[in-house]
Amino acid sequence: MTSTDSAQKAPAKDPWDLPDVSGYVVGVLGGTGPQGKGLAYRLARAGQKVIIGSRAADRAQAAADELGHGIEGADNAEAARRSDIVIVAVPWDGHGDTLKSLAADLAGKLVVDCVNPLGFDKKGAYALKPEEGSAAEQAAALLPDSRVAAAFHHLSAVLLQDPAIERIDTDVMVLGEERADVEIVQALAGRIPGMRGIFAGRLRNAHQVESLVANLISVNRRYKAHAGLRLTDV
C-alpha cells in the first residue's frame, strides 16, 4: 500500500456512533405478556412511540391503558403495519404460526426477535433448538421480505415493569446481518436508562444467546435475583 492509498483510506467507523431512533414507531407483538409489556413500558417511558399488539385488539388496548405514556393498543396485524420497528415477544409455542400469518404486514419492516425457545421439566429450564437453528433464524425464514435482528433476550420482565426502578443496568446483545439495522436496535436499547446495545454477531449465532436465558433462570432461582448481563472491556 502506498502512502497515497493510506491517506485516502476512510477511518474506521466508531462503533458507538449510533443513529437517532427517537422518531421511530415501535410495535411490540405479544405486548400483553410480561416481557412485551415490560419492553413497551420502558421504551414509551423513554419517549418512544409504542403500539402494543395482541391477537385481540381489546386486550392490547387494556394493556396500553394500564401502562400509559401514550402507548396504543391494536391487533397484531395493525400494530405491525403502523410500526417502523417491530419487536416479537410472543410465546415460543406460537412464534412460527404468528409470524407466518403476519408476513405481509411485516414486509419492509425491521423485525427484532427476542423470543427464547425453552423447555421446562423437574430439573428446571433448558434450551430447545429449532429446526432453523434459533427463533431468530426461524423468523428470518418466515419473513423473507423483512429485515430480522435479534435482541432483548436477557431482560427481567419484573424489573422492566417496576415503575420504581429508574435504571436497568444491563447490556443487550444484538445480532443481525446488516450493520445499519443492528445499530438501530443498539440505539433503541440505549434509550432505556442503564442499558447498552452491543453487537454480538450474525443471526447464525443467535441460538446460544437465546439459550443463555436457561442459565439466567437457574441463577435467579438460586439467588432470588433478576440477573442480567454486563460485557466487560467494551
Short mmCIF file of C-alpha atoms in Angstrom, two decimals:
data_model
loop_
_atom_site.label_atom_id
_atom_site.label_comp_id
_atom_site.label_asym_id
_atom_site.label_seq_id
_atom_site.Cartn_x
_atom_site.Cartn_y
_atom_site.Cartn_z
CA MET A 1 0.00 0.00 0.00
CA THR A 2 1.37 3.39 -0.96
CA SER A 3 1.31 6.45 1.28
CA THR A 4 -1.37 7.90 -1.00
CA ASP A 5 -3.59 4.84 -0.54
CA SER A 6 -3.13 5.05 3.21
CA ALA A 7 -4.04 8.72 3.29
CA GLN A 8 -7.21 8.10 1.28
CA LYS A 9 -8.41 5.15 3.38
CA ALA A 10 -11.54 6.07 5.32
CA PRO A 11 -11.18 5.99 9.10
CA ALA A 12 -12.84 3.09 10.90
CA LYS A 13 -16.38 3.86 11.99
CA ASP A 14 -16.79 4.49 15.71
CA PRO A 15 -18.91 1.52 16.93
CA TRP A 16 -20.64 3.81 19.43
CA ASP A 17 -21.70 6.30 16.75
CA LEU A 18 -25.33 5.21 16.64
CA PRO A 19 -28.31 6.72 14.81
CA ASP A 20 -31.10 8.82 16.27
CA VAL A 21 -34.09 6.47 16.60
CA SER A 22 -36.35 8.77 18.61
CA GLY A 23 -38.75 9.24 15.68
CA TYR A 24 -39.40 5.55 15.02
CA VAL A 25 -42.71 3.94 15.92
CA VAL A 26 -42.12 0.66 17.76
CA GLY A 27 -44.66 -2.16 17.70
CA VAL A 28 -44.50 -4.93 20.28
CA LEU A 29 -46.17 -8.17 19.22
CA GLY A 30 -47.12 -10.13 22.29
CA GLY A 31 -47.25 -6.86 24.16
CA THR A 32 -49.75 -8.16 26.70
CA GLY A 33 -47.29 -10.77 28.00
CA PRO A 34 -44.74 -9.97 30.74
CA GLN A 35 -41.70 -9.40 28.50
CA GLY A 36 -43.53 -7.49 25.79
CA LYS A 37 -45.41 -5.39 28.28
CA GLY A 38 -42.20 -4.53 30.11
CA LEU A 39 -40.37 -3.55 26.93
CA ALA A 40 -43.31 -1.44 25.76
CA TYR A 41 -43.40 0.36 29.11
CA ARG A 42 -39.65 1.08 29.20
CA LEU A 43 -39.45 2.32 25.62
CA ALA A 44 -42.52 4.52 25.96
CA ARG A 45 -41.25 5.88 29.26
CA ALA A 46 -38.03 6.82 27.42
CA GLY A 47 -40.08 8.81 24.89
CA GLN A 48 -40.56 6.25 22.11
CA LYS A 49 -43.92 5.98 20.34
CA VAL A 50 -45.13 2.44 21.09
CA ILE A 51 -48.03 0.32 19.83
CA ILE A 52 -48.84 -2.89 21.68
CA GLY A 53 -50.05 -5.75 19.51
CA SER A 54 -52.10 -8.75 20.60
CA ARG A 55 -54.35 -11.31 18.95
CA ALA A 56 -57.26 -9.38 20.47
CA ALA A 57 -57.29 -5.60 20.00
CA ASP A 58 -59.29 -5.04 23.19
CA ARG A 59 -56.68 -6.88 25.28
CA ALA A 60 -53.95 -4.80 23.68
CA GLN A 61 -55.82 -1.58 24.40
CA ALA A 62 -56.42 -2.61 28.01
CA ALA A 63 -52.69 -3.22 28.48
CA ALA A 64 -51.88 0.09 26.78
CA ASP A 65 -54.30 1.98 29.05
CA GLU A 66 -52.72 0.33 32.10
CA LEU A 67 -49.18 1.31 31.06
CA GLY A 68 -49.91 4.88 29.94
CA HIS A 69 -47.09 7.01 28.44
CA GLY A 70 -49.02 7.38 25.19
CA ILE A 71 -48.93 3.66 24.36
CA GLU A 72 -51.63 2.49 21.95
CA GLY A 73 -53.15 -0.95 21.54
CA ALA A 74 -54.15 -2.79 18.36
CA ASP A 75 -54.37 -6.27 16.96
CA ASN A 76 -51.06 -7.75 15.83
CA ALA A 77 -51.61 -7.02 12.13
CA GLU A 78 -52.43 -3.35 12.68
CA ALA A 79 -49.56 -2.92 15.13
CA ALA A 80 -47.20 -4.40 12.53
CA ARG A 81 -48.48 -2.20 9.72
CA ARG A 82 -48.28 1.02 11.74
CA SER A 83 -44.77 0.45 13.12
CA ASP A 84 -41.29 1.05 11.74
CA ILE A 85 -39.62 -1.42 14.11
CA VAL A 86 -41.49 -4.48 15.37
CA ILE A 87 -40.37 -6.39 18.46
CA VAL A 88 -41.54 -10.02 18.56
CA ALA A 89 -42.22 -11.05 22.16
CA VAL A 90 -44.78 -13.81 21.65
CA PRO A 91 -44.61 -17.20 23.42
CA TRP A 92 -42.32 -19.67 21.70
CA ASP A 93 -45.10 -22.17 21.02
CA GLY A 94 -46.95 -19.58 18.94
CA HIS A 95 -43.88 -17.99 17.34
CA GLY A 96 -43.92 -19.69 13.95
CA ASP A 97 -47.67 -19.50 13.34
CA THR A 98 -47.85 -15.85 14.42
CA LEU A 99 -45.05 -14.72 12.11
CA LYS A 100 -46.32 -16.79 9.20
CA SER A 101 -49.72 -15.11 9.47
CA LEU A 102 -48.15 -11.62 9.62
CA ALA A 103 -45.58 -11.97 6.81
CA ALA A 104 -47.36 -9.48 4.54
CA ASP A 105 -47.91 -6.96 7.36
CA LEU A 106 -44.24 -7.18 8.38
CA ALA A 107 -42.84 -6.78 4.86
CA GLY A 108 -40.30 -3.98 4.70
CA LYS A 109 -40.10 -3.71 8.50
CA LEU A 110 -37.15 -4.15 10.83
CA VAL A 111 -38.25 -7.11 12.98
CA VAL A 112 -36.46 -7.66 16.30
CA ASP A 113 -36.95 -11.15 17.69
CA CYS A 114 -36.50 -11.57 21.45
CA VAL A 115 -38.09 -15.00 21.83
CA ASN A 116 -36.26 -17.70 23.80
CA PRO A 117 -37.10 -21.29 22.81
CA LEU A 118 -37.12 -23.04 26.18
CA GLY A 119 -38.48 -26.22 27.72
CA PHE A 120 -39.14 -26.89 31.39
CA ASP A 121 -39.09 -30.06 33.46
CA LYS A 122 -38.40 -31.07 37.07
CA LYS A 123 -34.74 -30.08 36.63
CA GLY A 124 -35.62 -26.57 35.51
CA ALA A 125 -35.33 -24.67 32.24
CA TYR A 126 -33.42 -25.98 29.23
CA ALA A 127 -32.79 -24.72 25.72
CA LEU A 128 -34.62 -26.02 22.68
CA LYS A 129 -33.05 -25.89 19.22
CA PRO A 130 -35.48 -25.06 16.42
CA GLU A 131 -35.07 -26.73 13.05
CA GLU A 132 -33.86 -23.42 11.60
CA GLY A 133 -31.21 -23.08 14.36
CA SER A 134 -32.84 -20.42 16.53
CA ALA A 135 -36.02 -18.39 16.95
CA ALA A 136 -34.38 -15.51 15.09
CA GLU A 137 -33.42 -17.71 12.16
CA GLN A 138 -36.94 -19.11 12.07
CA ALA A 139 -38.22 -15.53 11.89
CA ALA A 140 -35.83 -14.76 9.03
CA ALA A 141 -37.00 -17.86 7.15
CA LEU A 142 -40.68 -16.97 7.60
CA LEU A 143 -40.25 -13.27 6.83
CA PRO A 144 -38.22 -13.09 3.61
CA ASP A 145 -39.37 -9.51 2.92
CA SER A 146 -38.42 -8.22 6.39
CA ARG A 147 -35.04 -7.37 7.93
CA VAL A 148 -34.62 -9.55 11.01
CA ALA A 149 -32.42 -8.85 14.03
CA ALA A 150 -32.33 -10.46 17.47
CA ALA A 151 -32.08 -8.65 20.82
CA PHE A 152 -33.62 -8.08 24.29
CA HIS A 153 -33.40 -11.76 25.33
CA HIS A 154 -31.89 -11.38 28.79
CA LEU A 155 -34.09 -8.75 30.42
CA SER A 156 -36.09 -9.36 33.56
CA ALA A 157 -39.80 -8.73 33.00
CA VAL A 158 -40.12 -7.96 36.71
CA LEU A 159 -37.56 -5.15 36.52
CA LEU A 160 -38.91 -3.85 33.22
CA GLN A 161 -42.40 -3.43 34.64
CA ASP A 162 -41.42 -1.93 38.01
CA PRO A 163 -42.12 1.84 37.84
CA ALA A 164 -39.99 2.44 40.95
CA ILE A 165 -36.84 1.36 39.08
CA GLU A 166 -35.28 4.25 37.17
CA ARG A 167 -32.33 2.39 35.57
CA ILE A 168 -31.81 -1.15 34.38
CA ASP A 169 -28.07 -1.70 34.36
CA THR A 170 -27.57 -4.39 31.75
CA ASP A 171 -26.24 -4.97 28.26
CA VAL A 172 -28.39 -6.07 25.32
CA MET A 173 -26.69 -8.40 22.85
CA VAL A 174 -27.83 -7.51 19.32
CA LEU A 175 -27.44 -9.87 16.37
CA GLY A 176 -28.19 -9.24 12.71
CA GLU A 177 -27.00 -9.37 9.14
CA GLU A 178 -26.86 -5.66 8.30
CA ARG A 179 -24.79 -3.21 10.32
CA ALA A 180 -27.28 -0.38 9.84
CA ASP A 181 -30.13 -2.49 11.25
CA VAL A 182 -28.03 -3.69 14.19
CA GLU A 183 -27.10 -0.11 15.02
CA ILE A 184 -30.76 0.95 15.01
CA VAL A 185 -31.53 -1.78 17.55
CA GLN A 186 -28.46 -0.87 19.62
CA ALA A 187 -29.63 2.73 19.69
CA LEU A 188 -33.14 1.67 20.66
CA ALA A 189 -31.79 -0.32 23.60
CA GLY A 190 -29.66 2.65 24.60
CA ARG A 191 -32.74 4.84 25.00
CA ILE A 192 -33.59 2.91 28.19
CA PRO A 193 -31.52 4.33 31.08
CA GLY A 194 -28.74 1.95 32.12
CA MET A 195 -28.87 -0.23 29.01
CA ARG A 196 -26.31 -0.61 26.23
CA GLY A 197 -26.87 -2.37 22.95
CA ILE A 198 -23.80 -4.34 21.84
CA PHE A 199 -23.23 -6.10 18.52
CA ALA A 200 -22.86 -9.85 19.19
CA GLY A 201 -22.65 -11.43 15.74
CA ARG A 202 -24.84 -12.54 12.89
CA LEU A 203 -28.10 -14.44 13.19
CA ARG A 204 -26.32 -17.79 12.93
CA ASN A 205 -25.04 -17.05 16.46
CA ALA A 206 -28.50 -16.40 17.90
CA HIS A 207 -29.04 -19.89 19.33
CA GLN A 208 -26.51 -19.58 22.13
CA VAL A 209 -27.75 -16.09 23.02
CA GLU A 210 -31.34 -17.33 23.23
CA SER A 211 -30.23 -20.42 25.17
CA LEU A 212 -28.39 -18.41 27.82
CA VAL A 213 -31.74 -17.46 29.32
CA ALA A 214 -32.00 -21.01 30.70
CA ASN A 215 -28.81 -20.32 32.68
CA LEU A 216 -30.13 -16.98 33.92
CA ILE A 217 -33.32 -18.66 35.14
CA SER A 218 -31.15 -21.03 37.19
CA VAL A 219 -29.18 -18.07 38.59
CA ASN A 220 -32.36 -16.24 39.51
CA ARG A 221 -33.87 -19.23 41.27
CA ARG A 222 -30.77 -19.95 43.33
CA TYR A 223 -30.03 -16.35 44.34
CA LYS A 224 -33.60 -14.95 44.38
CA ALA A 225 -32.47 -12.35 41.84
CA HIS A 226 -33.36 -10.77 38.50
CA ALA A 227 -29.97 -11.25 36.86
CA GLY A 228 -28.93 -9.60 33.61
CA LEU A 229 -25.66 -9.42 31.68
CA ARG A 230 -22.73 -7.00 31.55
CA LEU A 231 -19.98 -7.42 28.97
CA THR A 232 -16.59 -6.24 30.24
CA ASP A 233 -13.87 -4.30 28.44
CA VAL A 234 -16.29 -2.94 25.82
#
